[in-house]
GROMACS .gro file of C-alpha atoms in nm:
model
  306
    1UNK     CA    1   0.015  -0.036  -0.014
    2UNK     CA    2   0.206   0.292  -0.044
    3UNK     CA    3   0.276   0.535   0.221
    4UNK     CA    4   0.015   0.876   0.188
    5UNK     CA    5  -0.264   0.532   0.200
    6UNK     CA    6  -0.124   0.398   0.469
    7UNK     CA    7  -0.149   0.671   0.647
    8UNK     CA    8  -0.441   0.755   0.643
    9UNK     CA    9  -0.548   0.403   0.692
   10UNK     CA   10  -0.291   0.480   1.039
   11UNK     CA   11  -0.550   0.738   1.131
   12UNK     CA   12  -0.866   0.583   1.131
   13UNK     CA   13  -1.055   0.310   1.309
   14UNK     CA   14  -0.895   0.031   1.251
   15UNK     CA   15  -1.270  -0.173   1.207
   16UNK     CA   16  -1.325   0.115   0.961
   17UNK     CA   17  -1.022  -0.007   0.695
   18UNK     CA   18  -1.103  -0.357   0.729
   19UNK     CA   19  -1.402  -0.328   0.606
   20UNK     CA   20  -1.272  -0.039   0.318
   21UNK     CA   21  -0.980  -0.335   0.267
   22UNK     CA   22  -1.305  -0.534   0.194
   23UNK     CA   23  -1.555  -0.318   0.028
   24UNK     CA   24  -1.256  -0.273  -0.268
   25UNK     CA   25  -1.152  -0.676  -0.284
   26UNK     CA   26  -1.577  -0.768  -0.339
   27UNK     CA   27  -1.700  -0.382  -0.596
   28UNK     CA   28  -1.777  -0.540  -0.900
   29UNK     CA   29  -1.620  -0.199  -1.051
   30UNK     CA   30  -1.211  -0.227  -1.095
   31UNK     CA   31  -1.087   0.063  -0.902
   32UNK     CA   32  -0.686   0.101  -1.010
   33UNK     CA   33  -0.445   0.386  -0.787
   34UNK     CA   34  -0.231   0.555  -0.940
   35UNK     CA   35   0.079   0.857  -0.853
   36UNK     CA   36   0.077   1.146  -1.035
   37UNK     CA   37   0.288   1.004  -1.362
   38UNK     CA   38  -0.044   0.744  -1.436
   39UNK     CA   39   0.189   0.410  -1.307
   40UNK     CA   40   0.012   0.145  -1.068
   41UNK     CA   41   0.048   0.182  -0.675
   42UNK     CA   42  -0.297  -0.045  -0.678
   43UNK     CA   43  -0.547  -0.279  -0.839
   44UNK     CA   44  -0.871  -0.456  -0.692
   45UNK     CA   45  -0.908  -0.831  -0.838
   46UNK     CA   46  -1.204  -0.727  -1.033
   47UNK     CA   47  -0.963  -0.507  -1.242
   48UNK     CA   48  -0.741  -0.753  -1.185
   49UNK     CA   49  -1.018  -1.007  -1.412
   50UNK     CA   50  -1.053  -0.732  -1.578
   51UNK     CA   51  -0.770  -0.680  -1.724
   52UNK     CA   52  -0.595  -0.989  -1.742
   53UNK     CA   53  -0.338  -0.842  -1.598
   54UNK     CA   54  -0.188  -0.917  -1.170
   55UNK     CA   55  -0.134  -0.585  -0.951
   56UNK     CA   56   0.243  -0.725  -0.928
   57UNK     CA   57   0.315  -0.805  -1.314
   58UNK     CA   58   0.137  -0.424  -1.349
   59UNK     CA   59   0.268  -0.201  -1.016
   60UNK     CA   60   0.485   0.108  -1.164
   61UNK     CA   61   0.342   0.029  -1.515
   62UNK     CA   62   0.133   0.313  -1.703
   63UNK     CA   63  -0.219   0.086  -1.775
   64UNK     CA   64  -0.193   0.233  -2.131
   65UNK     CA   65   0.093   0.017  -2.155
   66UNK     CA   66  -0.100  -0.237  -2.140
   67UNK     CA   67  -0.471  -0.214  -2.234
   68UNK     CA   68  -0.410   0.002  -2.509
   69UNK     CA   69  -0.453  -0.141  -2.904
   70UNK     CA   70  -0.125  -0.152  -3.032
   71UNK     CA   71  -0.228   0.039  -3.310
   72UNK     CA   72  -0.363   0.326  -3.085
   73UNK     CA   73  -0.059   0.296  -2.804
   74UNK     CA   74   0.155   0.550  -2.641
   75UNK     CA   75   0.527   0.572  -2.710
   76UNK     CA   76   0.770   0.450  -2.483
   77UNK     CA   77   0.849   0.829  -2.433
   78UNK     CA   78   0.494   0.979  -2.400
   79UNK     CA   79   0.395   0.694  -2.145
   80UNK     CA   80   0.754   0.774  -1.924
   81UNK     CA   81   0.691   1.214  -1.963
   82UNK     CA   82   0.289   1.144  -1.910
   83UNK     CA   83   0.195   1.364  -1.597
   84UNK     CA   84  -0.198   1.418  -1.465
   85UNK     CA   85  -0.208   1.767  -1.466
   86UNK     CA   86  -0.463   1.866  -1.089
   87UNK     CA   87  -0.677   2.145  -1.345
   88UNK     CA   88  -0.732   1.864  -1.605
   89UNK     CA   89  -1.166   1.819  -1.761
   90UNK     CA   90  -1.015   1.439  -1.708
   91UNK     CA   91  -1.163   1.435  -1.395
   92UNK     CA   92  -1.499   1.465  -1.290
   93UNK     CA   93  -1.587   1.295  -1.603
   94UNK     CA   94  -1.663   0.942  -1.757
   95UNK     CA   95  -1.522   0.878  -2.057
   96UNK     CA   96  -1.566   0.532  -2.228
   97UNK     CA   97  -1.284   0.362  -2.465
   98UNK     CA   98  -1.195   0.133  -2.640
   99UNK     CA   99  -0.907  -0.154  -2.488
  100UNK     CA  100  -0.773  -0.434  -2.494
  101UNK     CA  101  -0.761  -0.773  -2.230
  102UNK     CA  102  -0.337  -1.022  -2.212
  103UNK     CA  103  -0.531  -1.227  -2.389
  104UNK     CA  104  -0.638  -0.979  -2.664
  105UNK     CA  105  -1.020  -0.952  -2.665
  106UNK     CA  106  -1.115  -0.623  -2.644
  107UNK     CA  107  -1.388  -0.475  -2.415
  108UNK     CA  108  -1.526  -0.074  -2.362
  109UNK     CA  109  -1.469   0.050  -2.035
  110UNK     CA  110  -1.623   0.345  -1.889
  111UNK     CA  111  -1.344   0.516  -1.592
  112UNK     CA  112  -1.403   0.829  -1.356
  113UNK     CA  113  -1.059   0.967  -1.184
  114UNK     CA  114  -1.091   1.146  -0.927
  115UNK     CA  115  -0.786   1.329  -0.786
  116UNK     CA  116  -0.611   1.285  -0.423
  117UNK     CA  117  -0.454   1.576  -0.343
  118UNK     CA  118  -0.235   1.569   0.036
  119UNK     CA  119  -0.013   1.789  -0.009
  120UNK     CA  120   0.221   2.006  -0.319
  121UNK     CA  121   0.493   1.758  -0.355
  122UNK     CA  122   0.391   1.504  -0.649
  123UNK     CA  123   0.402   1.224  -0.430
  124UNK     CA  124   0.137   1.347  -0.231
  125UNK     CA  125  -0.064   1.351  -0.530
  126UNK     CA  126  -0.272   0.991  -0.609
  127UNK     CA  127  -0.541   0.980  -0.900
  128UNK     CA  128  -0.819   0.690  -0.844
  129UNK     CA  129  -0.994   0.557  -1.201
  130UNK     CA  130  -1.273   0.324  -1.142
  131UNK     CA  131  -1.357   0.112  -1.445
  132UNK     CA  132  -1.705  -0.053  -1.600
  133UNK     CA  133  -1.657  -0.305  -1.780
  134UNK     CA  134  -1.972  -0.210  -2.057
  135UNK     CA  135  -1.920  -0.398  -2.333
  136UNK     CA  136  -2.281  -0.603  -2.284
  137UNK     CA  137  -2.426  -0.188  -2.304
  138UNK     CA  138  -2.227  -0.159  -2.592
  139UNK     CA  139  -2.371  -0.421  -2.782
  140UNK     CA  140  -2.717  -0.391  -2.674
  141UNK     CA  141  -2.711   0.039  -2.723
  142UNK     CA  142  -2.576  -0.085  -3.101
  143UNK     CA  143  -2.823  -0.340  -3.173
  144UNK     CA  144  -3.109  -0.053  -3.083
  145UNK     CA  145  -2.979   0.122  -3.254
  146UNK     CA  146  -2.967  -0.084  -3.565
  147UNK     CA  147  -3.278  -0.156  -3.484
  148UNK     CA  148  -3.411   0.227  -3.507
  149UNK     CA  149  -3.207   0.269  -3.808
  150UNK     CA  150  -3.374   0.022  -3.979
  151UNK     CA  151  -3.764   0.161  -3.842
  152UNK     CA  152  -3.653   0.497  -3.969
  153UNK     CA  153  -3.518   0.369  -4.263
  154UNK     CA  154  -3.833   0.174  -4.351
  155UNK     CA  155  -4.020   0.491  -4.314
  156UNK     CA  156  -3.862   0.667  -4.587
  157UNK     CA  157  -3.845   0.417  -4.860
  158UNK     CA  158  -4.059   0.229  -5.098
  159UNK     CA  159  -4.053  -0.170  -4.957
  160UNK     CA  160  -3.969  -0.286  -5.308
  161UNK     CA  161  -3.779  -0.049  -5.470
  162UNK     CA  162  -3.522   0.108  -5.188
  163UNK     CA  163  -3.571   0.383  -5.322
  164UNK     CA  164  -3.745   0.678  -5.089
  165UNK     CA  165  -4.128   0.735  -5.061
  166UNK     CA  166  -4.357   0.990  -5.033
  167UNK     CA  167  -4.188   1.062  -4.709
  168UNK     CA  168  -3.852   1.093  -4.725
  169UNK     CA  169  -3.956   1.362  -5.045
  170UNK     CA  170  -4.112   1.568  -4.819
  171UNK     CA  171  -3.826   1.530  -4.521
  172UNK     CA  172  -3.540   1.654  -4.888
  173UNK     CA  173  -3.728   1.910  -4.992
  174UNK     CA  174  -3.735   2.093  -4.591
  175UNK     CA  175  -3.332   2.008  -4.582
  176UNK     CA  176  -3.168   2.315  -4.598
  177UNK     CA  177  -2.980   2.235  -4.872
  178UNK     CA  178  -3.332   2.141  -5.108
  179UNK     CA  179  -3.376   2.534  -5.006
  180UNK     CA  180  -3.097   2.690  -5.101
  181UNK     CA  181  -3.170   2.501  -5.472
  182UNK     CA  182  -3.493   2.656  -5.443
  183UNK     CA  183  -3.385   2.972  -5.375
  184UNK     CA  184  -3.117   2.961  -5.678
  185UNK     CA  185  -3.278   2.856  -5.942
  186UNK     CA  186  -3.176   2.530  -6.027
  187UNK     CA  187  -3.332   2.206  -5.938
  188UNK     CA  188  -3.489   2.045  -6.143
  189UNK     CA  189  -3.728   1.763  -6.114
  190UNK     CA  190  -3.770   1.426  -6.378
  191UNK     CA  191  -4.059   1.260  -6.316
  192UNK     CA  192  -4.132   0.885  -6.533
  193UNK     CA  193  -4.498   0.705  -6.566
  194UNK     CA  194  -4.516   0.382  -6.708
  195UNK     CA  195  -4.719   0.268  -7.046
  196UNK     CA  196  -4.831  -0.025  -7.040
  197UNK     CA  197  -4.772  -0.110  -6.717
  198UNK     CA  198  -5.118  -0.256  -6.622
  199UNK     CA  199  -5.136  -0.402  -6.884
  200UNK     CA  200  -4.756  -0.732  -6.762
  201UNK     CA  201  -4.961  -0.725  -6.426
  202UNK     CA  202  -5.248  -0.848  -6.603
  203UNK     CA  203  -5.053  -1.055  -6.826
  204UNK     CA  204  -4.765  -1.212  -6.667
  205UNK     CA  205  -4.830  -1.126  -6.320
  206UNK     CA  206  -4.773  -0.907  -6.073
  207UNK     CA  207  -4.363  -1.061  -5.972
  208UNK     CA  208  -4.350  -0.950  -6.321
  209UNK     CA  209  -4.480  -0.578  -6.260
  210UNK     CA  210  -4.254  -0.624  -5.950
  211UNK     CA  211  -3.963  -0.626  -6.179
  212UNK     CA  212  -3.996  -0.384  -6.418
  213UNK     CA  213  -4.027  -0.151  -6.107
  214UNK     CA  214  -3.734  -0.282  -5.940
  215UNK     CA  215  -3.599  -0.279  -6.367
  216UNK     CA  216  -3.702   0.118  -6.351
  217UNK     CA  217  -3.606   0.201  -6.023
  218UNK     CA  218  -3.201   0.114  -6.073
  219UNK     CA  219  -3.177   0.275  -6.408
  220UNK     CA  220  -3.317   0.612  -6.243
  221UNK     CA  221  -3.021   0.532  -5.949
  222UNK     CA  222  -2.795   0.505  -6.199
  223UNK     CA  223  -2.788   0.802  -6.330
  224UNK     CA  224  -2.838   1.004  -5.969
  225UNK     CA  225  -2.549   1.284  -5.912
  226UNK     CA  226  -2.460   1.415  -5.562
  227UNK     CA  227  -2.737   1.550  -5.376
  228UNK     CA  228  -3.024   1.357  -5.617
  229UNK     CA  229  -3.325   1.273  -5.504
  230UNK     CA  230  -3.486   0.896  -5.632
  231UNK     CA  231  -3.808   0.848  -5.545
  232UNK     CA  232  -4.140   0.620  -5.614
  233UNK     CA  233  -4.483   0.831  -5.594
  234UNK     CA  234  -4.702   0.505  -5.553
  235UNK     CA  235  -4.763   0.281  -5.822
  236UNK     CA  236  -4.605   0.333  -6.140
  237UNK     CA  237  -4.502   0.673  -6.076
  238UNK     CA  238  -4.124   0.809  -5.999
  239UNK     CA  239  -3.964   1.181  -5.988
  240UNK     CA  240  -3.610   1.237  -5.971
  241UNK     CA  241  -3.542   1.563  -5.765
  242UNK     CA  242  -3.127   1.717  -5.911
  243UNK     CA  243  -3.074   1.993  -5.637
  244UNK     CA  244  -2.792   2.112  -5.904
  245UNK     CA  245  -2.937   2.055  -6.247
  246UNK     CA  246  -2.790   2.386  -6.436
  247UNK     CA  247  -3.051   2.457  -6.697
  248UNK     CA  248  -3.316   2.300  -6.895
  249UNK     CA  249  -3.097   2.238  -7.158
  250UNK     CA  250  -2.890   2.048  -6.857
  251UNK     CA  251  -3.185   1.874  -6.733
  252UNK     CA  252  -3.351   1.719  -7.040
  253UNK     CA  253  -2.979   1.590  -7.115
  254UNK     CA  254  -2.999   1.372  -6.756
  255UNK     CA  255  -3.408   1.350  -6.848
  256UNK     CA  256  -3.306   1.144  -7.192
  257UNK     CA  257  -2.989   0.970  -7.005
  258UNK     CA  258  -3.250   0.839  -6.772
  259UNK     CA  259  -3.491   0.749  -7.039
  260UNK     CA  260  -3.178   0.502  -7.261
  261UNK     CA  261  -3.090   0.386  -6.952
  262UNK     CA  262  -3.453   0.297  -6.824
  263UNK     CA  263  -3.550   0.135  -7.209
  264UNK     CA  264  -3.227  -0.119  -7.173
  265UNK     CA  265  -3.343  -0.508  -7.248
  266UNK     CA  266  -3.531  -0.673  -6.902
  267UNK     CA  267  -3.618  -1.023  -6.976
  268UNK     CA  268  -3.894  -1.210  -6.718
  269UNK     CA  269  -3.885  -1.576  -6.726
  270UNK     CA  270  -3.837  -1.548  -7.107
  271UNK     CA  271  -4.172  -1.359  -7.161
  272UNK     CA  272  -4.177  -1.132  -7.378
  273UNK     CA  273  -4.475  -0.808  -7.285
  274UNK     CA  274  -4.663  -0.767  -7.625
  275UNK     CA  275  -4.548  -0.468  -7.772
  276UNK     CA  276  -4.322  -0.382  -7.493
  277UNK     CA  277  -4.314  -0.105  -7.198
  278UNK     CA  278  -4.270   0.230  -7.315
  279UNK     CA  279  -4.183   0.543  -7.058
  280UNK     CA  280  -4.335   0.917  -7.070
  281UNK     CA  281  -4.104   1.122  -6.896
  282UNK     CA  282  -4.199   1.466  -6.796
  283UNK     CA  283  -3.910   1.727  -6.688
  284UNK     CA  284  -3.942   2.034  -6.524
  285UNK     CA  285  -3.668   2.319  -6.385
  286UNK     CA  286  -3.715   2.561  -6.172
  287UNK     CA  287  -3.654   2.956  -6.222
  288UNK     CA  288  -3.629   3.256  -6.077
  289UNK     CA  289  -4.012   3.321  -5.865
  290UNK     CA  290  -4.045   2.958  -5.897
  291UNK     CA  291  -4.213   2.970  -6.291
  292UNK     CA  292  -4.225   2.619  -6.348
  293UNK     CA  293  -4.086   2.532  -6.717
  294UNK     CA  294  -4.176   2.192  -6.870
  295UNK     CA  295  -4.125   1.989  -7.129
  296UNK     CA  296  -4.241   1.615  -7.236
  297UNK     CA  297  -4.043   1.340  -7.348
  298UNK     CA  298  -4.186   1.003  -7.456
  299UNK     CA  299  -3.963   0.735  -7.577
  300UNK     CA  300  -3.863   0.630  -7.888
  301UNK     CA  301  -3.743   0.319  -7.786
  302UNK     CA  302  -3.940   0.038  -7.670
  303UNK     CA  303  -3.831  -0.114  -7.293
  304UNK     CA  304  -3.667  -0.422  -7.477
  305UNK     CA  305  -3.830  -0.785  -7.464
  306UNK     CA  306  -3.999  -0.810  -7.106
   0.00000   0.00000   0.00000
């Protein structure tokens, strides 16, 4: 036991000191006593089990040398020169760090640091670090966050095609980027509708119709630029919102690219749709003053055999 700690214990009631030692030995949280230069003076059994290092092995060493993964481990020079600053913000706060046990397994370590200041000399200053392995809580939290993210994604995306839905469109248009695009007059909107889509469903079944919708969605996704949004408004209607359409001529070039992608051949169980599928696309360009320019495009070619 360090001299300062021994002196404190000697001044207390022997029964109280024995109880304090018993509590420390049986605490589930790991407790480490360090000198002001970060070197181990004492550890309770819990932290020894958590780290995989015994007190005799760790005494006089900086724990960072033992439990920090190699990729982020301080250099020997940094460890040698380390010293806790008494006014550091590390005291009185919790922090969570990914640490490594002696056997190489990683765990999430929640730590709190407390300064014991018994005088002006470094030998009279110690740091108590309380550690708790919160790996299970982190895994649960990560799983809950993943479920939350999945639900959030499902609420804003079309189940069949994976593109955005009406909710995602509303959120997108309310974003700062969309507002800036509208204010600058550079937003373009491409609306794509499928001709004879009902005939596909009636002739080949809904599975074939679903394949067509996924094909169209993939065509739109393949032409997006940074900041664009593809969404399905329902049925066979899709939108491509272009935040930076540039000018009407550039938007029309993009519209032709979309038509070309959508018109690529699509097969469904070796069946062909009578007459193929045609695409109708409207291009709108937001000018200043919320004026809307509109031009319709009809696919000159067919989508190919279905």
